[in-house]
PDB file of C-alpha atoms in Angstrom:
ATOM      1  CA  UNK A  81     -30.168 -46.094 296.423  1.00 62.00           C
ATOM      2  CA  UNK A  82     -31.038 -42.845 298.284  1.00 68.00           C
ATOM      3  CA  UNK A  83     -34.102 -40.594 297.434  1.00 67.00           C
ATOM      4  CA  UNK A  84     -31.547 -37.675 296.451  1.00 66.00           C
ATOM      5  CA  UNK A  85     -29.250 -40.786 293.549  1.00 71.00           C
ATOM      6  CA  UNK A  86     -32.457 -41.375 292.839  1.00 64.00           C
ATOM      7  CA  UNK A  87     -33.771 -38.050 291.642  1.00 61.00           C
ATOM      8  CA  UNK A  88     -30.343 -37.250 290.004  1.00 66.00           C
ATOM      9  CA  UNK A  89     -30.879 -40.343 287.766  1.00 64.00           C
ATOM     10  CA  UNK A  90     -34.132 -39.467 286.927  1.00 63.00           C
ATOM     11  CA  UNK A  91     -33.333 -35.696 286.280  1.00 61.00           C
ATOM     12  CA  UNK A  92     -30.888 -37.390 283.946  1.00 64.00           C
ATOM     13  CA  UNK A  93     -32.481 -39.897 282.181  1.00 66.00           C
ATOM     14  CA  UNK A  94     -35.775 -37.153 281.645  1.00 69.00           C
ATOM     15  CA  UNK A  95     -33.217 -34.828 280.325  1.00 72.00           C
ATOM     16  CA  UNK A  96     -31.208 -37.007 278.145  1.00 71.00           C
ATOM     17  CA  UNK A  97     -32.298 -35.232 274.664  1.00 73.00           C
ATOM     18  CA  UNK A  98     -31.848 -32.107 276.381  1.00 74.00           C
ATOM     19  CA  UNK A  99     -28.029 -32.735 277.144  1.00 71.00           C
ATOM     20  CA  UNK A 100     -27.230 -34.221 274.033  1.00 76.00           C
ATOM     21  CA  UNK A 101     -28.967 -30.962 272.165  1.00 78.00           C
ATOM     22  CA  UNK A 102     -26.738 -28.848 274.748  1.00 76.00           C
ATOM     23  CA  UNK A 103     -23.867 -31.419 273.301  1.00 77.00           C
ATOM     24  CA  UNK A 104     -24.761 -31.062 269.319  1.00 80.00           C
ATOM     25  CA  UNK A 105     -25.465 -27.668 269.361  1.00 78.00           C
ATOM     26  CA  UNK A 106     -22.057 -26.733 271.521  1.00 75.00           C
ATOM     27  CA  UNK A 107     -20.095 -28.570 268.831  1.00 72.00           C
ATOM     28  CA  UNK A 108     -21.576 -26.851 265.768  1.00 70.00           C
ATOM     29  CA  UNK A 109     -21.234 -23.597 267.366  1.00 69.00           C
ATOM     30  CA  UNK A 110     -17.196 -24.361 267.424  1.00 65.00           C
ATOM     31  CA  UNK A 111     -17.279 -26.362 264.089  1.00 63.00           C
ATOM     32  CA  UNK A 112     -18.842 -23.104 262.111  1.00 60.00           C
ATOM     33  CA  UNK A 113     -17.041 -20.267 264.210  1.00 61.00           C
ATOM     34  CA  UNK A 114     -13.825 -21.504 264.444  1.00 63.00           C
ATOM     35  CA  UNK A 115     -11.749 -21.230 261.310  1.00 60.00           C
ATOM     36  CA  UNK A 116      -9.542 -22.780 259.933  1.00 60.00           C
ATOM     37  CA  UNK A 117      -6.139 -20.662 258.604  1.00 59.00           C
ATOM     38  CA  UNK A 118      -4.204 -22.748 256.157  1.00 57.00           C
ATOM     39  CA  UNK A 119      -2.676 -19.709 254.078  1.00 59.00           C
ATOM     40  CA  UNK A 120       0.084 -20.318 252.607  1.00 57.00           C
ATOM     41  CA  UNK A 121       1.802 -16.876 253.201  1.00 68.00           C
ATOM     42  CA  UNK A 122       1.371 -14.168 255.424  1.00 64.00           C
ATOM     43  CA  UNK A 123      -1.714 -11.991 254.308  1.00 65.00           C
ATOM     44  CA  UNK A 124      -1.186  -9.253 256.465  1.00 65.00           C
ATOM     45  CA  UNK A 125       2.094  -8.418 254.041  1.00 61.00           C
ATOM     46  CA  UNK A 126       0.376  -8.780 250.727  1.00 61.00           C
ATOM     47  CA  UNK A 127      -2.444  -6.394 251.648  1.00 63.00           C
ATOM     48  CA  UNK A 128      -0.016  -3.875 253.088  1.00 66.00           C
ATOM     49  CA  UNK A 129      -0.908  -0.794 250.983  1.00 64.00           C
ATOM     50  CA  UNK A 130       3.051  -0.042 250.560  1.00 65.00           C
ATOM     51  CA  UNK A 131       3.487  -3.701 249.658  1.00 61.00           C
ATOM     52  CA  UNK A 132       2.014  -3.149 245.759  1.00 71.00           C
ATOM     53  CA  UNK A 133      -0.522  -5.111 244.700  1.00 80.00           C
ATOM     54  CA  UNK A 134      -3.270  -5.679 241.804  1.00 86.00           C
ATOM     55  CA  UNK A 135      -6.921  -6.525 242.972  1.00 89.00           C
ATOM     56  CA  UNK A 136      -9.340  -7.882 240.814  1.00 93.00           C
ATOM     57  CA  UNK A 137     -13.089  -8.300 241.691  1.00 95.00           C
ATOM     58  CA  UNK A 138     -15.279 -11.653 241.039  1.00 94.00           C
ATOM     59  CA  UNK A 139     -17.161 -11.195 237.769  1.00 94.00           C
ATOM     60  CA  UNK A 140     -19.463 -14.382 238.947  1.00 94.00           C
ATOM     61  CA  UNK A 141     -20.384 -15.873 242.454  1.00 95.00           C
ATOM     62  CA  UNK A 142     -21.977 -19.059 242.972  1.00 94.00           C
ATOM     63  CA  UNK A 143     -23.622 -19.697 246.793  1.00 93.00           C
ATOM     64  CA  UNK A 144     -25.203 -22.768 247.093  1.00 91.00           C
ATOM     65  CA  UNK A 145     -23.851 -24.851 250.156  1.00 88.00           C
ATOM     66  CA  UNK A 146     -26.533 -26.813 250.974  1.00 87.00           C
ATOM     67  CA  UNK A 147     -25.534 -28.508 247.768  1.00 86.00           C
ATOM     68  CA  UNK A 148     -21.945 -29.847 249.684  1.00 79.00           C
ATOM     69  CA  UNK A 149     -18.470 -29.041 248.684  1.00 81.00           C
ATOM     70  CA  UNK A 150     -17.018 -26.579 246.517  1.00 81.00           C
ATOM     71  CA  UNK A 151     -20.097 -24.996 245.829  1.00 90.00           C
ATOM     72  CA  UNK A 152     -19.175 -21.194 247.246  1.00 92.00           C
ATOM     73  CA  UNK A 153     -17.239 -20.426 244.859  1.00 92.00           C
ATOM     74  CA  UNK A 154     -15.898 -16.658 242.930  1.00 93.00           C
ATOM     75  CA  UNK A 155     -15.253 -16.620 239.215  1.00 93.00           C
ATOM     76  CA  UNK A 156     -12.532 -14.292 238.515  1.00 93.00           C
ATOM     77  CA  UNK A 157     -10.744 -12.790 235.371  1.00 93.00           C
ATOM     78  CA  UNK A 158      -6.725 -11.800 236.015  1.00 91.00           C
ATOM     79  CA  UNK A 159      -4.443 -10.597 233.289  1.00 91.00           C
ATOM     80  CA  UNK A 160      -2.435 -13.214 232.071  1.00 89.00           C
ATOM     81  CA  UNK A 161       1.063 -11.349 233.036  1.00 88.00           C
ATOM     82  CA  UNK A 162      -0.706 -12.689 237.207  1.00 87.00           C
ATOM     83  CA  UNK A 163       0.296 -16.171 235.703  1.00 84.00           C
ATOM     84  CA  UNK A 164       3.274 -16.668 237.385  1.00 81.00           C
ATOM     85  CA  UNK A 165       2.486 -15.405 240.775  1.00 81.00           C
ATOM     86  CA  UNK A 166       3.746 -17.762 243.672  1.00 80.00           C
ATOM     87  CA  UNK A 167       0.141 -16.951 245.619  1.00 82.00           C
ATOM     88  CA  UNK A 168      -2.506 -14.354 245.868  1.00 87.00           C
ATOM     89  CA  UNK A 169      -5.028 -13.479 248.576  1.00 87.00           C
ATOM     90  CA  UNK A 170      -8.365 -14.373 247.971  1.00 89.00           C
ATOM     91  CA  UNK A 171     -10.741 -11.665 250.317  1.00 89.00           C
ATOM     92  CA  UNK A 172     -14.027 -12.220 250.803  1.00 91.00           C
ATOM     93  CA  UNK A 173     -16.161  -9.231 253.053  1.00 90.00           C
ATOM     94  CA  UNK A 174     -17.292 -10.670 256.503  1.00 85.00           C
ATOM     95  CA  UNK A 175     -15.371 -14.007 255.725  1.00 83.00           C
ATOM     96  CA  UNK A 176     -11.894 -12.874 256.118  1.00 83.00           C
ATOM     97  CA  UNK A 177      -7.978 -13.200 253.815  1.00 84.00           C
ATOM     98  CA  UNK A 178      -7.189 -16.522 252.919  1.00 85.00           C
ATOM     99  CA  UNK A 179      -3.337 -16.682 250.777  1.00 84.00           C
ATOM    100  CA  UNK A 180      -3.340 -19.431 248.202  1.00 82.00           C
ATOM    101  CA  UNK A 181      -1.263 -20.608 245.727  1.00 79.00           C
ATOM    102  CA  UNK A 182      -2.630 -20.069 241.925  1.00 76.00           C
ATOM    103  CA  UNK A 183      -3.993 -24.171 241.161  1.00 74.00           C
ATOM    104  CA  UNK A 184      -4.685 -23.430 236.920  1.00 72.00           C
ATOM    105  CA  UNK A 185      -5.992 -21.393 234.463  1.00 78.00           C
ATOM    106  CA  UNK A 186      -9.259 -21.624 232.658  1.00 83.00           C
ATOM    107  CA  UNK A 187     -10.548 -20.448 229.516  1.00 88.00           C
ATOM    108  CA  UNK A 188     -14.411 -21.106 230.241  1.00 87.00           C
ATOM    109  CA  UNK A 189     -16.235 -21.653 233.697  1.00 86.00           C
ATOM    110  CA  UNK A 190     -19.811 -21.462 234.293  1.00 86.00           C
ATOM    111  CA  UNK A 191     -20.734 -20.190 230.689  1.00 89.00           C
ATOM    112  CA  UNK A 192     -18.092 -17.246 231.320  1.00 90.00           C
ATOM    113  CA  UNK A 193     -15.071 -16.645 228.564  1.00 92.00           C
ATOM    114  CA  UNK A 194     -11.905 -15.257 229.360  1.00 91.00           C
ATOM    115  CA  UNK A 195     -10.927 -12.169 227.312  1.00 92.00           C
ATOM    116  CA  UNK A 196      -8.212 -12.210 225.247  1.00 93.00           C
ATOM    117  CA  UNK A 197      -5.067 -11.550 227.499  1.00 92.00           C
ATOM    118  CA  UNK A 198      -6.729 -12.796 230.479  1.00 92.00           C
ATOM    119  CA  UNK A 199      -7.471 -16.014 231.932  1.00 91.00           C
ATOM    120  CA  UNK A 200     -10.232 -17.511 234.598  1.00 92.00           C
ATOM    121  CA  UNK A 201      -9.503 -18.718 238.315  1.00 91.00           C
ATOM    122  CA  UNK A 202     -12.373 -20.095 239.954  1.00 91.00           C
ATOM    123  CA  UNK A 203     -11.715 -19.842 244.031  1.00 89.00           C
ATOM    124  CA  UNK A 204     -13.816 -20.993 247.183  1.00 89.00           C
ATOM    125  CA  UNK A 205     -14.475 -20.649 250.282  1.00 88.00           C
ATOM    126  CA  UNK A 206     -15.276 -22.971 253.181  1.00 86.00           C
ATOM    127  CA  UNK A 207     -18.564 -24.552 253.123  1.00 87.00           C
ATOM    128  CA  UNK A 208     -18.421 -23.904 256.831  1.00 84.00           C
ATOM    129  CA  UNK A 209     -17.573 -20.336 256.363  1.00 86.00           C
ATOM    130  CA  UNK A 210     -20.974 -19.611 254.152  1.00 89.00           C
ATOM    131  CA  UNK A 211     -22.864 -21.407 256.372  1.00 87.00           C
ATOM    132  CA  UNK A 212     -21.310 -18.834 259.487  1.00 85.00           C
ATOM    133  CA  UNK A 213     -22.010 -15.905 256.890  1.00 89.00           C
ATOM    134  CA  UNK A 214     -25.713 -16.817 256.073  1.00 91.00           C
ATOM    135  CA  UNK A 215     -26.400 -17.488 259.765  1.00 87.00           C
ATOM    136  CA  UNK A 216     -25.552 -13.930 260.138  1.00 89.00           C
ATOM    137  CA  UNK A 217     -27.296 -12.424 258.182  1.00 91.00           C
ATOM    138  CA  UNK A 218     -24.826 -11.843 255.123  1.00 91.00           C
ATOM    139  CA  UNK A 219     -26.239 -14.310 252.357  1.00 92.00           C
ATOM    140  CA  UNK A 220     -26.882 -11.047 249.892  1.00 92.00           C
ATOM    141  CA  UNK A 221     -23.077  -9.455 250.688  1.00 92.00           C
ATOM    142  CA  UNK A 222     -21.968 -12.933 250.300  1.00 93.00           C
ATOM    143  CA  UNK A 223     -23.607 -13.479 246.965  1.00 94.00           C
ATOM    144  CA  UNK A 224     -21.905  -9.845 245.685  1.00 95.00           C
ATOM    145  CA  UNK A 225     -19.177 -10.227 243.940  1.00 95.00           C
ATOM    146  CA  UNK A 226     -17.979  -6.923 244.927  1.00 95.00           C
ATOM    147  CA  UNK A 227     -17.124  -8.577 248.346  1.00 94.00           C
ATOM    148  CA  UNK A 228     -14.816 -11.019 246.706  1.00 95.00           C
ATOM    149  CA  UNK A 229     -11.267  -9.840 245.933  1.00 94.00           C
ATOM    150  CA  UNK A 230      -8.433 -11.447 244.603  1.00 91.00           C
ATOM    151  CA  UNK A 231      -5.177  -9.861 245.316  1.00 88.00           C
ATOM    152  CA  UNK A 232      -1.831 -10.206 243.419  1.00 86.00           C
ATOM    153  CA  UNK A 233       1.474  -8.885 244.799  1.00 81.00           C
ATOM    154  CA  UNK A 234       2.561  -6.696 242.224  1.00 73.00           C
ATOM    155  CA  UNK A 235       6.369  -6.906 242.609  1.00 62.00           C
ATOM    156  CA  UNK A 236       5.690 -10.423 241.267  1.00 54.00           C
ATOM    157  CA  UNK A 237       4.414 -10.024 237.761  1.00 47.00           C
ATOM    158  CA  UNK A 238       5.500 -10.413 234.926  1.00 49.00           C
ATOM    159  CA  UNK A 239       4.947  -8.452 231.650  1.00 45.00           C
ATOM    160  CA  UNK A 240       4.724 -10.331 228.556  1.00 45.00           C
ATOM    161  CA  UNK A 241       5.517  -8.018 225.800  1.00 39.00           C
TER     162      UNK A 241
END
């Protein structure tokens, strides 16, 4: 072994914790800024202002991901006649437009009653995608629910009279 194989080895076996930081923290930095786009229809269309649509604002928001899982979350209450949309855009400020399709109505969530005529939809975000907002600075525009939209396609609805 020369002197210079040697010193290599040693620089790398001194600066193994280093590297594997380096490694960890590399991998995080993609894993949280990254996302992930599974919409289910093309948002860009559905926010079009000469599309038509309804927006309704969260009336609760829950942000607790340290907890895990489905714990950034908006509480929402949409007409009833929004019932048989095909999908709506959930929008949250600094987060982005995610399209879903509607997954059940509620009555009660979190200690919050629907109105007559209305029902509740509970949506989330990524865990991932709080985690990217807090590290930014955003946990207080993340907790408004002014910053969390849901948006119907109006053309879609259907009156109930």
């Amino acid at each position: 072994m020369t002197n210079y194989e040697f010193f290599k080895f040693m620089w790398y076996k001194k600066n193994y914790i280093f590297l594997l930081l380096l490694l960890l923290s590399s991998l995080t930095t993609v894993y949280l800024w990254f996302p992930v786009d599974d919409s289910v229809c093309n948002t860009k269309v559905v926010l079009r202002p000469k599309f038509g649509k309804y927006d309704v604002y969260a009336t609760k928001v829950v942000v607790q991901p340290w907890r895990g899982e489905h714990h950034v979350y908006g509480i929402f209450m949409v007409p009833d006649k929004y019932k048989e949309s095909p999908f709506f855009v959930l929008t949250v400020k600094g987060a982005g437009s995610y399209c879903e399709k509607p997954f059940g109505t509620l009555q009660e969530v979190d200690g919050i009653f629907a109105e007559p005529g209305t029902h509740l939809i509970r949506d989330y975000i990524r865990t991932r995608t709080a985690f990217r907002l807090i590290l930014q600075g955003m946990y207080n525009q993340l907790k408004d629910p002014q910053s969390w939209k849901l948006t119907y396609p109006r053309n879609f609805a259907r009156d109930k009279t």
